[in-house]
Every structure is written in C-alpha cells, then in structure tokens.
Coordinates of C-alpha atoms in Angstrom, one line a residue:
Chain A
X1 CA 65.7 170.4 237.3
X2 CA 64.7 174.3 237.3
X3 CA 65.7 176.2 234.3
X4 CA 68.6 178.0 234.4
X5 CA 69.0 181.7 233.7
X6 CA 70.0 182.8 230.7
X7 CA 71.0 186.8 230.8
X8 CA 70.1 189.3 228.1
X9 CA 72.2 192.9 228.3
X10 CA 70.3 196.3 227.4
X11 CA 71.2 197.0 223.9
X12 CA 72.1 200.4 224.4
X13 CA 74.2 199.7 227.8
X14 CA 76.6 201.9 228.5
X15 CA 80.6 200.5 229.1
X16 CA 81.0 202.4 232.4
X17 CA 77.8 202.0 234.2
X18 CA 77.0 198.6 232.6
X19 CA 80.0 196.9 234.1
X20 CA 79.7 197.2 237.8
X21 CA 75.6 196.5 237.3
X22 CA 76.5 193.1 235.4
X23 CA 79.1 192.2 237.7
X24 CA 76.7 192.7 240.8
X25 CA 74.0 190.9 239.2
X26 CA 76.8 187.9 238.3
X27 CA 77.6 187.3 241.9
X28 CA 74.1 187.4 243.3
X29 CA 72.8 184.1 241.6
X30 CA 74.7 181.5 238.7
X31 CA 74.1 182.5 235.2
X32 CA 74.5 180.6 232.4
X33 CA 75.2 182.6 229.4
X34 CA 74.7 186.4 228.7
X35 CA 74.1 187.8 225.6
X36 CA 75.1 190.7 224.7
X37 CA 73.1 192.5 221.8
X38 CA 74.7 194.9 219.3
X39 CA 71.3 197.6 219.1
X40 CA 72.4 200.4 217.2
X41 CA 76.2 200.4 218.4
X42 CA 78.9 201.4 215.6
X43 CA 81.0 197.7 214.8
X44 CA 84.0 199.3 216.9
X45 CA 81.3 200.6 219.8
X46 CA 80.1 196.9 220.1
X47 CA 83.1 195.7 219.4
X48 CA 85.0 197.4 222.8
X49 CA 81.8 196.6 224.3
X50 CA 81.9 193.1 224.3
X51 CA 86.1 192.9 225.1
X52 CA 85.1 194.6 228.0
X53 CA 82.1 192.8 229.2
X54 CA 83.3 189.5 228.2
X55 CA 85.8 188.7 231.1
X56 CA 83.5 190.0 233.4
X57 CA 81.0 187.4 232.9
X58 CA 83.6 184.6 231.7
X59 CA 84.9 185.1 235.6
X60 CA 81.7 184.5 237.0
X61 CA 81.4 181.0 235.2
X62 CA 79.3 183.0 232.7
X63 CA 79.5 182.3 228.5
X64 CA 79.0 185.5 227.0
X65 CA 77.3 185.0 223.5
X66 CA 77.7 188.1 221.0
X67 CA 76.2 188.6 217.7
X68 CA 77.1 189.3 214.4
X69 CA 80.2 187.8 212.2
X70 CA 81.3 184.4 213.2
X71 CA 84.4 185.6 212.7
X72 CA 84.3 188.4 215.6
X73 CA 83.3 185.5 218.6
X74 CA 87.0 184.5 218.4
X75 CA 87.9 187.7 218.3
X76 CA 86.3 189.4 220.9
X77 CA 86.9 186.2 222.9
X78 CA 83.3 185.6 223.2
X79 CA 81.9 181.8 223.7
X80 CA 79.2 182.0 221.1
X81 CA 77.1 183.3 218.3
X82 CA 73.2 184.0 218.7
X83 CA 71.6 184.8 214.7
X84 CA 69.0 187.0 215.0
X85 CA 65.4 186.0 212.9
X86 CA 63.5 182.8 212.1
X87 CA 63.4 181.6 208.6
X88 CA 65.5 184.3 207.1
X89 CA 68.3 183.4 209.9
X90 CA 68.5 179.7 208.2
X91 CA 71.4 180.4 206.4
X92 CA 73.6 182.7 208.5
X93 CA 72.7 179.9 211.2
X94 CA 73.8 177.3 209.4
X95 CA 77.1 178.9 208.3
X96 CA 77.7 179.7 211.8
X97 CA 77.4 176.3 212.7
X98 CA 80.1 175.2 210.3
X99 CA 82.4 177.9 211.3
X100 CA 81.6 177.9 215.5
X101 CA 80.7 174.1 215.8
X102 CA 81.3 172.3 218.3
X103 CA 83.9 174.3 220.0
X104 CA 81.8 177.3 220.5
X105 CA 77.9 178.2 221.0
X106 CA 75.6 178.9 218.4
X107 CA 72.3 179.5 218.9
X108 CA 69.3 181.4 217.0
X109 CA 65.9 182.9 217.2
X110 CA 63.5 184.0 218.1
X111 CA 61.6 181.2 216.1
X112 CA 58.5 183.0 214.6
X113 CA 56.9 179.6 214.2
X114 CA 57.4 175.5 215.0
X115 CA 57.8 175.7 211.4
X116 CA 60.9 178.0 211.5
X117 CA 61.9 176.7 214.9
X118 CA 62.7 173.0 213.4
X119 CA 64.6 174.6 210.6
X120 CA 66.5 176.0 212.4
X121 CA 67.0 173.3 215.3
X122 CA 68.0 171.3 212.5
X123 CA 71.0 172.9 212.0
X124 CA 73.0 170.9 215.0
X125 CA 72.7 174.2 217.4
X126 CA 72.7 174.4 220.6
X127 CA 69.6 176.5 221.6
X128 CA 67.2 177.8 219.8
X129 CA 65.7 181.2 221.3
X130 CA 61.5 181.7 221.8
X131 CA 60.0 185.1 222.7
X132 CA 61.1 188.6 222.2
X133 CA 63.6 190.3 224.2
X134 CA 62.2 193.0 224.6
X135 CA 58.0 193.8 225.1
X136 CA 56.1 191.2 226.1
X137 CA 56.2 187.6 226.0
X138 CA 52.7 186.3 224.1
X139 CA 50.7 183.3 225.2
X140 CA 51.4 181.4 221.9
X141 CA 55.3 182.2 221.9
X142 CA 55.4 180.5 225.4
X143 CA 53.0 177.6 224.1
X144 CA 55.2 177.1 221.5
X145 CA 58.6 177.1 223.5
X146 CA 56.7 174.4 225.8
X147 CA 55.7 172.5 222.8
X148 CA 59.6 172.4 221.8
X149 CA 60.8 171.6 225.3
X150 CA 58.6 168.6 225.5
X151 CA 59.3 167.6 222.1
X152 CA 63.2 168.3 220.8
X153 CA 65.9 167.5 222.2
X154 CA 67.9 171.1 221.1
X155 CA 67.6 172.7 224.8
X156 CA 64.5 175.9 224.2
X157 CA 65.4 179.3 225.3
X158 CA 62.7 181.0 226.2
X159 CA 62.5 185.1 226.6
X160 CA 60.3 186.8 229.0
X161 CA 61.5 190.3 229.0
X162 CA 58.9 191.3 231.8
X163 CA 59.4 188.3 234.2
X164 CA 60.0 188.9 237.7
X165 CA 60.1 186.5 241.2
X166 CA 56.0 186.9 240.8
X167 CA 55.6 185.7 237.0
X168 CA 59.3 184.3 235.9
X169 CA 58.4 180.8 234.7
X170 CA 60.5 179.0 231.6
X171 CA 57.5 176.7 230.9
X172 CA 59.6 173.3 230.9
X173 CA 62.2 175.0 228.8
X174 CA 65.9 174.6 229.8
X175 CA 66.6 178.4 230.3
X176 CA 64.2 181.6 230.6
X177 CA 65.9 184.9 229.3
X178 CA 66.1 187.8 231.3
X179 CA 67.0 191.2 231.1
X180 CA 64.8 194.3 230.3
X181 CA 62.8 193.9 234.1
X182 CA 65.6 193.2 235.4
X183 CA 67.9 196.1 234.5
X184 CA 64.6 198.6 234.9
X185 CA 63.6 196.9 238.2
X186 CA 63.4 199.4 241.5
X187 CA 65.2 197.0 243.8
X188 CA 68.0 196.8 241.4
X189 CA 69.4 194.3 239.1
X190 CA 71.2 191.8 241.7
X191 CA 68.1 191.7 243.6
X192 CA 65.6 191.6 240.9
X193 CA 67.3 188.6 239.4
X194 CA 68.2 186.7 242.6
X195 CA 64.1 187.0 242.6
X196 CA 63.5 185.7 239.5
X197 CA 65.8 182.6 240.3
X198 CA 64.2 181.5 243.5
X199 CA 61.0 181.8 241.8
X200 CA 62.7 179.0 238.9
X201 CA 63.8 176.7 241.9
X202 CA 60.5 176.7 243.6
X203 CA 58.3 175.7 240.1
Chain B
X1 CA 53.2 143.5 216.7
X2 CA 51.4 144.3 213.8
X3 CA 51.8 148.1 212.4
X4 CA 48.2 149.8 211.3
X5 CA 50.0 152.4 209.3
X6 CA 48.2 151.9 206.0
X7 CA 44.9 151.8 207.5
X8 CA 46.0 154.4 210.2
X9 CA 46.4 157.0 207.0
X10 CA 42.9 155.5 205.5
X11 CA 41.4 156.6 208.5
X12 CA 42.9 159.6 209.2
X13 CA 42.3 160.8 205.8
X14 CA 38.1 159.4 206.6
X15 CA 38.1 160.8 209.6
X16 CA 39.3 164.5 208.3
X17 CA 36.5 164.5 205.7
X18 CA 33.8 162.8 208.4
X19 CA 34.8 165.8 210.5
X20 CA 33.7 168.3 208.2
X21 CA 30.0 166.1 208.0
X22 CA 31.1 165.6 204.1
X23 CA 32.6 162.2 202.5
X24 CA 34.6 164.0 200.3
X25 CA 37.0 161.7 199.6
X26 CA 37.1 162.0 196.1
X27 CA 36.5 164.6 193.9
X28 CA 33.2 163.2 192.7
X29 CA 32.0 162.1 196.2
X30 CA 32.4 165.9 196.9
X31 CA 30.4 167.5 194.2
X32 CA 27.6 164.7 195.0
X33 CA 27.2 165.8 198.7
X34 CA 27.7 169.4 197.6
X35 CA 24.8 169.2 195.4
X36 CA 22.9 167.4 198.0
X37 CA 23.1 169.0 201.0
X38 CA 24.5 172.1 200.1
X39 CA 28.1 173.1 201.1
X40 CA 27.4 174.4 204.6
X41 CA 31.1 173.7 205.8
X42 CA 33.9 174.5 203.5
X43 CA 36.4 171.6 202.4
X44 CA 39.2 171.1 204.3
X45 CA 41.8 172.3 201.1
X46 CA 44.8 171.0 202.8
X47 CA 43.4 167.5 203.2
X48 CA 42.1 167.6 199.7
X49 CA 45.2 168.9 198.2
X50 CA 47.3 165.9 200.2
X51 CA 44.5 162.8 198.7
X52 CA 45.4 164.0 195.2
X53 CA 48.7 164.0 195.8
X54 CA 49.8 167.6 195.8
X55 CA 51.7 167.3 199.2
X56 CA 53.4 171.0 198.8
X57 CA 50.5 172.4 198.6
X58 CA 48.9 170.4 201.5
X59 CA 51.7 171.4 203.6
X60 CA 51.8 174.6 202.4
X61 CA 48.3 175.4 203.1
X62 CA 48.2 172.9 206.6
X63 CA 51.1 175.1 208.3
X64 CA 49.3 178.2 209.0
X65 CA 46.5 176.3 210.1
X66 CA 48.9 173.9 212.1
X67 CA 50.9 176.9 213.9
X68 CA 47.7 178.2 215.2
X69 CA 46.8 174.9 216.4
X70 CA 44.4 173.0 214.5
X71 CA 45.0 169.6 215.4
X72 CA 43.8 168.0 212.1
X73 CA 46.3 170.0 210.0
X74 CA 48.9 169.4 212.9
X75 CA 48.6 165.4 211.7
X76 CA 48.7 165.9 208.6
X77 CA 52.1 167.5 208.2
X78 CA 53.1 164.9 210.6
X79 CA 52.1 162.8 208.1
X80 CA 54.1 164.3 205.2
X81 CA 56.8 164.9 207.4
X82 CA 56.8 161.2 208.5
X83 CA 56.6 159.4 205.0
X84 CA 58.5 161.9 203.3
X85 CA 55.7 163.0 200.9
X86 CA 57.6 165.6 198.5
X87 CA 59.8 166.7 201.3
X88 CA 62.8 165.1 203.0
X89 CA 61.4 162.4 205.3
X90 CA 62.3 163.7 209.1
X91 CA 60.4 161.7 211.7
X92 CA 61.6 163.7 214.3
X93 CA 59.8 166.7 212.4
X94 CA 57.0 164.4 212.6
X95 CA 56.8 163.5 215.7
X96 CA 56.9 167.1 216.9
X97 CA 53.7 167.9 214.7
X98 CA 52.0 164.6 215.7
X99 CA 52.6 165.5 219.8
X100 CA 51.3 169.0 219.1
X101 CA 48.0 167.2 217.5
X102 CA 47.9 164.4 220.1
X103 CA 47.9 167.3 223.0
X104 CA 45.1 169.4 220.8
X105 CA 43.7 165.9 221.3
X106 CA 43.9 164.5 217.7
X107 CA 43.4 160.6 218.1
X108 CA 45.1 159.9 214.6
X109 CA 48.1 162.1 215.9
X110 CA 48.3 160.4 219.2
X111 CA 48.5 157.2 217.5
X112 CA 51.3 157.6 215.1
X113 CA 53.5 159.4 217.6
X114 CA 52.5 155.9 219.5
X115 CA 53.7 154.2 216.7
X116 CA 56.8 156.1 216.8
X117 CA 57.5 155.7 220.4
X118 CA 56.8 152.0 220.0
X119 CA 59.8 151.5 217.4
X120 CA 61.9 154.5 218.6
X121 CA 61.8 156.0 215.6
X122 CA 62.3 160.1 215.5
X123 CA 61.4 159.7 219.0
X124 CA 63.5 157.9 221.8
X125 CA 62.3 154.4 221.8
X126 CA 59.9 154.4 224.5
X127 CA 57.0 151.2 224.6
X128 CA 55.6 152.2 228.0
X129 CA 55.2 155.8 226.5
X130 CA 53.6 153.9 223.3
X131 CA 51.2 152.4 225.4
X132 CA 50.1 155.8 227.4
X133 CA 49.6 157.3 224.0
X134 CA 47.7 154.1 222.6
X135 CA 45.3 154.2 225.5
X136 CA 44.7 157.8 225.2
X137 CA 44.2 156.8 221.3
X138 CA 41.6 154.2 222.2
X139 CA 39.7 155.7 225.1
X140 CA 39.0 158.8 222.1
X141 CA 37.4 155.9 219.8
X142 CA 40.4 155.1 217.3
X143 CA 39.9 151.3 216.7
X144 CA 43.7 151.1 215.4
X145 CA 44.7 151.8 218.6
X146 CA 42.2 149.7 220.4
X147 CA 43.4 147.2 218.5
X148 CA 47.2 147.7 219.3
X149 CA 46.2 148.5 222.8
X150 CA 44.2 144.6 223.0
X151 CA 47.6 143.0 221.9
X152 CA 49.5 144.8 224.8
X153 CA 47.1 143.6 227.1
X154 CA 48.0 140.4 225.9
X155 CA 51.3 140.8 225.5
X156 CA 51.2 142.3 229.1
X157 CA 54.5 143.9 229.5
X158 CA 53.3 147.6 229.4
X159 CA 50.0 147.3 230.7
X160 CA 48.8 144.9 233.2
X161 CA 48.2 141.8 231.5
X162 CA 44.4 141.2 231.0
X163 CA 42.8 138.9 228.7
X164 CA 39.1 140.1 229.2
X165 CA 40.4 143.6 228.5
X166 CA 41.9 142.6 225.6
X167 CA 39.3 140.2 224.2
X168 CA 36.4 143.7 224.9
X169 CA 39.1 145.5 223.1
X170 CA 39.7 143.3 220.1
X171 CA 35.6 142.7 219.7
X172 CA 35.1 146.4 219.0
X173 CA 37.9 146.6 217.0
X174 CA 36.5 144.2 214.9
X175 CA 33.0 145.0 215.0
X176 CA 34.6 148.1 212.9
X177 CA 35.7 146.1 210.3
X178 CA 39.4 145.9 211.2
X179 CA 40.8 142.5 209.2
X180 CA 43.7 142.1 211.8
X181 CA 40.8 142.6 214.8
X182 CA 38.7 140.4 213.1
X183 CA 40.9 137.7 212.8
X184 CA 42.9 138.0 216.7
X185 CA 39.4 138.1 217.9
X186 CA 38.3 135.3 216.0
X187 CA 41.8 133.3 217.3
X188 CA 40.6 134.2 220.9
X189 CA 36.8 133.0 220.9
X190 CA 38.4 129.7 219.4
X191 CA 41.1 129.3 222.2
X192 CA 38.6 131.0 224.7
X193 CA 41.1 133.0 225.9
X194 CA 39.7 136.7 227.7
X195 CA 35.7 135.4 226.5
X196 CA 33.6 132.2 226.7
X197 CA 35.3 130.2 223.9
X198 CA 32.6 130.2 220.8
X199 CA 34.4 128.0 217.8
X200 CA 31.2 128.9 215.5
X201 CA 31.7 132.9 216.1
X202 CA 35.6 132.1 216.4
X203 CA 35.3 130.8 212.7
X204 CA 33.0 133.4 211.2
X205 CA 35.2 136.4 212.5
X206 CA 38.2 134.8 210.9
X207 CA 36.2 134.2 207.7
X208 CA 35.3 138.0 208.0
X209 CA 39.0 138.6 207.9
X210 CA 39.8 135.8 205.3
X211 CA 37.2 137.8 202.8
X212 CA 38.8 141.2 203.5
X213 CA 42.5 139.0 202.0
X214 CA 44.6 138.9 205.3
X215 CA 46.7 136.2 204.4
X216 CA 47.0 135.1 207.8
X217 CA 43.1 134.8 208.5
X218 CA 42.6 132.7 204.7
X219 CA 45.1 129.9 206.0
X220 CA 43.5 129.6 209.1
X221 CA 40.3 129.7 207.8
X222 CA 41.1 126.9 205.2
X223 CA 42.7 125.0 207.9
X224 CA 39.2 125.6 209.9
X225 CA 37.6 124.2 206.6
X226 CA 39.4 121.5 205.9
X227 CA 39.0 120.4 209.9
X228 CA 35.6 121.2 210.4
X229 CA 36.3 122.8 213.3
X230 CA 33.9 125.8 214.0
X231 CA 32.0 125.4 210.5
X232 CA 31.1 122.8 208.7
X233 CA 33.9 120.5 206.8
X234 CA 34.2 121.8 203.5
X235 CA 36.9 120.3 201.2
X236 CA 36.9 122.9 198.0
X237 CA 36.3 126.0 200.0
X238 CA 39.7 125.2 202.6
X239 CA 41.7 124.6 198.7
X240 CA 39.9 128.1 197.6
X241 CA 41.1 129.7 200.4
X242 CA 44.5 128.1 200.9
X243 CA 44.9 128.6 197.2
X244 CA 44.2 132.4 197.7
X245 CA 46.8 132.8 200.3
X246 CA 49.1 131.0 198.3
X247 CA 49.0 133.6 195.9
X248 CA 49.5 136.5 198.3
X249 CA 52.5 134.6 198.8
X250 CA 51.9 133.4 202.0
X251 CA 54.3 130.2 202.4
X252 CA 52.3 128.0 204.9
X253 CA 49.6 128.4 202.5
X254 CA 51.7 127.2 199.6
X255 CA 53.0 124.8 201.4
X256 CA 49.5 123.0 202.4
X257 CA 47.8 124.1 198.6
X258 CA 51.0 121.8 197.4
X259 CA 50.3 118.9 199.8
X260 CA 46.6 119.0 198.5
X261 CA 47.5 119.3 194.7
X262 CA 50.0 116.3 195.5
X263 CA 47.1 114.0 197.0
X264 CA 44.2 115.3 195.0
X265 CA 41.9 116.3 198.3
X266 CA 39.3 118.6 197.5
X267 CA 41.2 119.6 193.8
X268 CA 42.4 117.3 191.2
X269 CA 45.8 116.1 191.3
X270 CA 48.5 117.8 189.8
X271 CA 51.7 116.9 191.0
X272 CA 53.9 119.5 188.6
X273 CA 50.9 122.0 190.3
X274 CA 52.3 121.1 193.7
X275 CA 55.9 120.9 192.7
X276 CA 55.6 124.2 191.6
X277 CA 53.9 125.8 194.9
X278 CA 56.3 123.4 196.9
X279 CA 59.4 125.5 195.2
X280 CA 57.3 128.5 195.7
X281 CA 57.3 127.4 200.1
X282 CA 60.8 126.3 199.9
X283 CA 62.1 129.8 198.5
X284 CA 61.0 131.8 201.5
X285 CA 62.5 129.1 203.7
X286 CA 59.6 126.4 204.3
X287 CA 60.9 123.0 203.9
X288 CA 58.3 120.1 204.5
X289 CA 59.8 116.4 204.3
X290 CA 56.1 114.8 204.4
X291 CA 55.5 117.1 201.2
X292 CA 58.9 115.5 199.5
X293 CA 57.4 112.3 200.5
X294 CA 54.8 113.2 198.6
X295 CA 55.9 114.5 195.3
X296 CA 58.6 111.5 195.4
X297 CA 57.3 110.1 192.6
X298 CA 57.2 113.1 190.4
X299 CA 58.8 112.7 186.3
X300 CA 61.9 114.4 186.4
X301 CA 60.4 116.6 183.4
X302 CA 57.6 117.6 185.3
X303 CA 59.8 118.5 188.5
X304 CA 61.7 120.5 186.0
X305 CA 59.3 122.1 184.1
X306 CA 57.5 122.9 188.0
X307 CA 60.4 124.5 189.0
X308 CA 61.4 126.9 186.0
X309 CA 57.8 127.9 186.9
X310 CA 58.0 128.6 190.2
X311 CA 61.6 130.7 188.8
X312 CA 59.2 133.1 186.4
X313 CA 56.1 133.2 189.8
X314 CA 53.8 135.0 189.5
X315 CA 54.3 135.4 185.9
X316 CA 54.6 132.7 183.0
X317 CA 58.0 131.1 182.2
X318 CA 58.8 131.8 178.3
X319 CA 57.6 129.3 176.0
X320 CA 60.9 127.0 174.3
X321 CA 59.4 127.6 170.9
X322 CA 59.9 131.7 171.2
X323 CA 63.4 130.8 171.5
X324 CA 64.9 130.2 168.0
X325 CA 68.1 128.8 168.8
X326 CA 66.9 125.8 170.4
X327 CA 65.0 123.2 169.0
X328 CA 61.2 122.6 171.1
X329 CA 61.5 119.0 172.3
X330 CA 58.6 116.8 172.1
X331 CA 56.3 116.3 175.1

C-alpha cells in the first residue's frame, strides 16, 4: 500500500488567502490529515485560524490536527493533537493521551532519536512524527523513520518538507508529510501535490 | 526447541571483546593484554560497564553509539532492553534495537530477534521469519544459530527438510564446543541419520557433551555405558554418570541411578539409597512399576527414613536428636 499524504499548513498562513489554496489542494488528491501549526500566531490568531480551516478540510474527508492545549482540539473542533519535541514532549504526550485517547488523534515528534522515538511510541499514540517540517529532511532522520516503519507497529510519519513528484518517497512509512514545497511550488499547490502523490502510488 | 539464550549472551559478550582483538573479559584479563600488547584499540566502555553489571551506565554510554549505528552497541541495549537489566523489561524495545543491529549485520542481534520471532515475543510470532533470521545468523558464523538452524532442518517445517544439511550444520556447531551440538550430533551419527552412522564417534560427541554437564547427554551417555553400545561396557562409569544427572535433577536419571542402587550393578546396594532417588523420580512425575518391584522388599523404616530424605533434597533432613521434644528412637 503507498503512503498516504499527510498535509503540513505554512505556519504563518494567512486566513484569507490560505483557505481557497487548501481547499484547491483538498480536491486535487485524498489527504489524510493536515496539520495546522501555531508559528508565532497570538492564542486567539491560531485560535480563529483553525475554526476556520478546520471544516474546510473536515469536508474533504480530511482530520485536521492542531497543536497546543488538549483542551483547545475539542474546542476548535479539531480531530487531534500533534506535541511538538522528542524527549522533552514525553510528558505533554502522555497527558494528551489520557485526555484525547481513543476518541481523538494524538500524535508527536519529531523523534530526535530511536531512543526518544520508543518513548514516545510507548505512550499508546497514534503516529509518531520523523523529520523536520521545515528545511531539509537528513539521511539519518529518513533511516531512522524506515527503521520504525519496519519495526513498530505505531504507524511513522515521516516529514520531507522539500519533496516533490521527482524525490517524494515515505521510505515504507505509512504517511510522508508535506507542505513547505508544496505551498512554494511554481505550478501551484493542487498541482504540486497531485505530483507528489502519483509519485507515492508508483514506489 | 532448545533456547541458546545463556550461551547466546556468553557469546555475544566474547564476541564484543574478540572484536576489539582484546579478551577483556575481566578486569584482570584486560590489564594483562594491555600490558602485553599495548592498548592499540580502546575498550569498548559500554560492554565493560554491562559485564560488571552497571547496566545504566552501559545503556547510557551504548545509545549514542547505538543511534549512530554501531551495531554492537545496537545489541547490547537490545539486550538490556530484553532481560530487563535495571530498566523495565520491553521486548518490543528490544526487538527494535536487535533489527537495527541485525540489518547493520550484527549476527548476535540477528539471532535474538530470531529468538524473538520464534516465540512471538515483542515481535509478532513469526517461525518462518525466525528461520530467515537464523540462516542469515549462521551463514555470518554464529554457531547458536547454526545449531537452531540444524534442528529446523530437521524439524523441516520452515526450511526444506534435510538431514545432510542438518547433520553439516550440527558438526560445526559442535566442533565449537556447543554441549547441545555436541550431543544432537552425537544422537545423529548413532541413528545415522543426515551422515554415515559412526556409534564410536556418536558416543564420544555425547561424552563431550556429558563432561560439559548437559543432563540430557550424561543419561545417554551412562545408558551408552551401561550397553556398550559405541564404547566399551563400563559398569561404574554409566552409575557416575547416571548419578551425576541425578543430581542435576534430571528424573530419567534418578530413576535408572535408583534401579541400580536397588540391584547393586556397578554400586553397592542400597535400597533406602534408591528409595530415596525413586521419591526424587516420582516427584516430577516418573513412575516406574519395575523399580516398585524392586524396592518391594524395602523395611518400612528405611522407606520412611528414604522418603523424609528425598522431602529435605538436595539438602539433609534434620537429625531427631536436634529436636528436644521428642525422644531419638533406637536404630
């Protein structure tokens, strides 16, 4: 089975031109879950943010996970939690796992080590989140994501901020996040995804 | 199936110190080849920390080493992981570590995650996966795994049954000095099963095993002893060795030392001797009606006295005189 596509927003996206980009993007090719990351919004920016986002995805067969209080994915009407961070994230993982669990999503990363990454798989999530999501992905984060996928059985997000329908490849994981190419690329963002997810069907 | 654990950590633990051209395994047996040949390559320090004990500090200095891949320190927190060595025990940890080490092509790894495919623990329960991973365990040289990949053959379910293959497989294994090799590979030349049968070669590879104490390989051995069957008949040295297994706590063997105390063949008769073993059998559920036959004549004293003997095995029963309250009867 080719890995599915799991969506990362800019985290400086703005409402008004965001919206019809995402929902473009949506309809081209089946996403799995977006996740929309706070970056240096105010708590009520990211907070209107995500209410308006949200449905857009959610409509599209979309989850839409959000980060910060567990509290908030309720809330906002958001499927899921990512933590951001790798050891340090242990314990806000873990508490979101007792709060979220199993009705909603909670996921975290990205896992700075196989050390970090079982720590934190061990918490009864649902992913747990390889590479950066922004920059490039290194050789050893993708080894490692590989090594997981082969390994665990909590499905591996892997992040390769600069894939495109040349490079894009989840390296057995069960979903490669996208985002940063895809919002810059030239052909736009529908195109530049629908791309990347032929490329996943053909590996 | 037999599990080579123990010896799978003796070896790994050898093989990490024959790596570094050292056998450091003690501190001593450092500081001896330090003075001697000079200490060209460094000490592994995680390896040393985990063979005194000091399994936090093993792990602790293994990880960096393990997350850039060094397959050696890889195994080795599988290892802690797996038998829970100052941390939680987490196979599934374990098994993680011990695939990442097994890919970096770490034999020791490869087998223990075979060993964990094989009983589905911290790992789906997977035997034809065990197998792939004990032949990629063997064809690297690990004799553990030669040997657990000669008793597939044999058992032929997972791998093509082949008897020559197993027999070759079992010889080398043995050759190295594994006691369970020794001994199936001994069984085999007997039975000529996989190799020309060779009763006299048959015998002395069991005998191998017999003096390295698998209880399995002494009761054969005395049985081989006592028959004359691939070495010459020898009537003391089947009781030593029955005796020996008896004491292990093997019940055939305490069943057959009995039968021999109760006759007086090859070791004077001593029926309270051979009540007492005869309990010791009947415990771990070994009943034998020809050995009752046997010891029918026994005083009901001495079947007494046998049996509150075999209660206190392997230590002594206390004397009736320490006990103040009752009066010692006479003899």
């Amino acid at each position: 089975m080719s890995a599915q596509i799991f969506l990362v927003a800019p985290a400086d996206a703005d409402i008004a031109a965001f919206a019809p980009i995402l929902e473009g993007a949506l309809a081209s090719v089946p996403v799995s879950a977006l996740f929309l990351p706070r970056g240096a919004r105010s708590e009520n920016a990211y907070k209107d943010f995500v209410k308006t986002v949200a449905p857009i995805a959610q409509s599209e067969g979309c989850a839409v996970l959000i980060e910060g209080e567990p509290g908030w994915v309720r809330t906002l009407g958001a499927d899921g939690l990512h933590v951001f961070g790798s050891a340090k994230a242990l314990p806000a993982t873990r508490e979101a796992a007792a709060a979220l669990k199993p009705q909603m999503i909670v996921g975290a990363g990205p896992a700075a080590s196989r050390h970090d990454a079982m720590g934190l798989g061990e918490l009864d999530i649902d992913y747990v989140l390889f590479g950066p999501l922004e920059g490039a992905l290194s050789a050893e984060a993708r080894d490692m994501a590989s090594w997981w996928a082969q390994t665990m059985e909590v499905p591996a997000v892997l992040s390769d901020p600069q894939a495109d329908g040349e490079t894009a490849d989840a390296a057995g994981c069960e979903f490669l996040a996208v985002g940063e190419s895809v919002w810059k690329a030239p052909q736009g963002a529908a195109i530049a995804l629908s791309e990347i997810a032929q490329r996943l069907e053909t590996l | 199936m037999p599990k080579r654990l123990a010896s799978a950590i003796a070896a790994l633990i050898l093989a990490s110190t024959a790596a570094t051209a050292t056998l450091a395994q003690t501190e001593d047996a450092r500081a001896i080849s330090e003075d001697i040949f000079g200490s060209k390559t460094p000490p592994d320090e995680a390896y040393g920390a985990f063979q005194r004990g000091y399994y936090l500090t093993a792990l602790a200095l293994a990880l960096p080493r393990a997350e850039k891949g060094d397959p050696a320190a890889q195994t080795l927190i599988g290892e802690i992981y797996a038998r829970g060595l100052g941390v939680a025990e987490n196979v599934a940890r374990a098994s993680g570590w011990y695939a990442l080490a097994s890919k970096n092509g770490d034999m020791m790894g490869t087998f223990e995650l075979a060993l964990l495919y094989q009983d589905g623990r911290g790992v789906p329960k997977s035997r034809e996966k065990a197998a792939e991973l004990f032949k990629k365990a063997a064809d690297a040289g690990y004799m553990p795994a030669k040997y657990n990949l000669a008793m597939l053959y044999v058992e032929g379910v997972y791998v093509e049954p082949n008897m020559t293959k197993a027999a070759e497989l079992l010889k080398e294994a043995a050759d190295s000095g594994m006691p369970e090799a020794q001994y199936d590979y001994g069984v085999l030349l007997m039975e000529g099963a996989g190799a020309a049968p060779n009763p006299k070669e048959g015998a002395h590879q069991i005998g191998l095993a017999a003096d390295q104490g698998l209880p399995a390989a002494q009761v054969e051995y005395a049985t081989m002893l006592y028959l004359g069957k691939g070495v010459e008949k020898n009537l003391p040295e089947a009781v030593k060795w029955y005796r020996k297994a008896a004491m292990a706590g093997n019940a055939v063997a305490q069943n057959r030392y009995a039968k021999l105390l109760a006759v007086g063949e090859g070791v004077d008769l001593d029926l309270q001797e051979a009540a007492m073993w005869r309990s010791l059998a009947k415990r771990q559920g070994l009943n034998d009606p020809t050995l009752d036959k046997l010891l029918v004549s026994i005083p009901a004293d001495e079947l007494a006295q046998a049996e509150n003997r075999a209660r206190y095995w392997p230590g002594e029963p206390p004397t009736t005189t320490a006990d103040a309250g009752e009066p010692a009867k006479a003899p």
